[in-house]
């Protein structure tokens, strides 16, 4: 255990809610990204999945890259200055607050994740950042998330904000996804944005195979068609280019849609605005 973690967690390490013998989504994703905040069970799952799914590690990085482009767009072009990043994951390079506050130093960012390790690491690196907070909660409980004291402290729900379900939508099972995403959409003020990326199903076997591996090892994992992903934006207005493979969402350089790699065909992204 690092000194940083011990200090943030208090004397009992690991806290009873953490079990390092089983993989978690956040830690396995960190392992895919080549991060250090993971354990043997997480690395074993990441390696197993990467062997079975061509381009999986690339797709994790593709997802990080679109997160950066999306947040930059929201902060710089849409003028959004408050962000609620749901299923934020373990801190990595170019986190939401770094991108948003790089554009607008006063931007406020709240991170939420079900994995308590995210809060432990987040609190350690955010201690000096008064405009950023992190707490542990289940995204499937929107009211608890939105009414959490840390969300209330930093975010004004009566003003436009960006709500992010990046790399997260596919962990919401079919029986809850409509109600959960619908509740978030309803609670947002007009002028707000919803930013989502998801494992997609365009008929390629690797997509459903990844969903199956994820479900079997991490309980949730659902590949959705582009139409299903678009449906979760409700009546929000999709900004250009709509719901597309993440590599095609406002890329920084030219990308040939006819020559996407296997990893570039695992996820799709979209951002939409609540107009009324
Ligand atoms: N948003 C980051 C990104 O796109 O790089 C991290 C994505 S990671 C694939 C998914 C994250 O969602 C994990 O950190 C996981 O713990 C979190 N997560 C999954 N289900 C959740 C839930 N019901 N409530 C809160 N967080 C959840």
Coordinates of C-alpha atoms in Angstrom, one line a residue, residues 71-191:
X71 CA -14.9 17.7 -22.4
X72 CA -12.8 20.2 -24.4
X73 CA -15.7 20.8 -26.7
X74 CA -18.1 21.2 -23.8
X75 CA -15.8 23.6 -21.9
X76 CA -14.5 25.6 -24.9
X77 CA -17.2 25.6 -27.5
X78 CA -20.4 25.0 -25.4
X79 CA -19.2 27.2 -22.5
X80 CA -20.1 24.6 -19.9
X81 CA -18.4 25.2 -16.5
X82 CA -19.8 22.3 -14.4
X83 CA -19.3 18.6 -15.0
X84 CA -20.7 15.6 -13.3
X85 CA -18.6 12.6 -14.4
X86 CA -20.5 9.4 -13.6
X87 CA -18.5 6.2 -13.5
X88 CA -15.4 8.3 -13.7
X89 CA -12.9 5.5 -13.1
X90 CA -9.5 5.7 -11.4
X91 CA -7.4 8.8 -12.1
X92 CA -5.3 8.5 -15.2
X93 CA -3.8 11.0 -17.7
X94 CA -5.9 14.0 -18.7
X95 CA -8.8 13.6 -16.3
X96 CA -12.0 15.5 -16.8
X97 CA -11.0 18.3 -14.3
X98 CA -7.6 18.8 -16.0
X99 CA -9.2 19.1 -19.4
X100 CA -12.1 21.3 -18.3
X101 CA -10.0 23.5 -16.0
X102 CA -7.3 23.8 -18.7
X103 CA -10.0 25.7 -20.7
X104 CA -11.7 27.4 -17.7
X105 CA -9.8 27.4 -14.4
X106 CA -13.1 28.0 -12.6
X107 CA -14.8 24.9 -14.0
X108 CA -16.2 22.6 -11.3
X109 CA -16.0 18.9 -11.6
X110 CA -17.5 16.1 -9.5
X111 CA -16.4 12.5 -10.0
X112 CA -18.7 9.6 -9.0
X113 CA -17.8 6.0 -9.0
X114 CA -19.1 2.8 -7.4
X115 CA -15.6 1.6 -6.7
X116 CA -14.3 3.1 -3.4
X117 CA -10.7 3.0 -4.6
X118 CA -11.7 5.8 -7.0
X119 CA -12.6 8.0 -4.1
X120 CA -9.4 7.1 -2.2
X121 CA -7.2 8.0 -5.1
X122 CA -9.3 10.9 -6.2
X123 CA -9.3 12.6 -2.7
X124 CA -5.5 12.2 -2.6
X125 CA -4.9 13.9 -5.9
X126 CA -7.7 16.5 -5.5
X127 CA -6.9 17.7 -2.0
X128 CA -5.5 21.0 -3.3
X129 CA -8.3 21.5 -5.9
X130 CA -11.2 23.4 -4.4
X131 CA -13.3 23.2 -7.5
X132 CA -13.3 19.4 -7.8
X133 CA -14.8 16.7 -5.7
X134 CA -15.2 12.9 -5.7
X135 CA -17.6 10.5 -3.9
X136 CA -18.6 6.9 -4.0
X137 CA -22.1 6.1 -5.2
X138 CA -24.1 3.9 -7.5
X139 CA -25.0 5.7 -10.7
X140 CA -28.2 3.6 -10.7
X141 CA -29.5 5.7 -7.9
X142 CA -29.8 9.1 -9.6
X143 CA -31.5 10.9 -6.8
X144 CA -28.9 9.9 -4.3
X145 CA -26.1 11.0 -6.7
X146 CA -27.7 14.4 -7.5
X147 CA -28.6 15.1 -4.0
X148 CA -25.3 14.0 -2.5
X149 CA -23.8 16.8 -0.4
X150 CA -20.6 16.9 -2.5
X151 CA -22.6 17.3 -5.7
X152 CA -24.7 20.0 -4.0
X153 CA -21.6 21.8 -2.7
X154 CA -20.0 22.1 -6.1
X155 CA -22.8 22.0 -8.7
X156 CA -25.8 24.2 -9.3
X157 CA -28.5 22.0 -10.9
X158 CA -30.5 25.0 -11.9
X159 CA -27.7 26.0 -14.3
X160 CA -26.5 24.1 -17.4
X161 CA -24.0 21.4 -16.8
X162 CA -22.5 18.4 -18.5
X163 CA -23.5 15.0 -17.3
X164 CA -21.1 12.3 -18.4
X165 CA -21.7 8.6 -18.7
X166 CA -18.5 7.9 -20.6
X167 CA -17.5 4.3 -20.8
X168 CA -20.4 3.7 -18.4
X169 CA -23.7 3.3 -20.3
X170 CA -22.9 -0.4 -21.1
X171 CA -22.8 -1.2 -17.4
X172 CA -26.5 -0.2 -17.0
X173 CA -28.6 -3.4 -17.5
X174 CA -31.6 -3.4 -19.8
X175 CA -34.0 -3.4 -16.8
X176 CA -32.7 -0.2 -15.3
X177 CA -31.1 1.8 -18.1
X178 CA -34.2 3.7 -19.4
X179 CA -35.3 4.8 -16.0
X180 CA -31.8 5.7 -14.8
X181 CA -30.7 7.8 -17.8
X182 CA -34.2 9.2 -18.1
X183 CA -34.1 10.5 -14.5
X184 CA -30.8 12.2 -15.1
X185 CA -32.1 13.8 -18.3
X186 CA -35.1 15.1 -16.5
X187 CA -33.2 16.6 -13.6
X188 CA -30.8 18.6 -15.9
X189 CA -31.5 22.3 -16.5
X190 CA -32.2 23.4 -20.1
X191 CA -28.9 24.1 -21.9

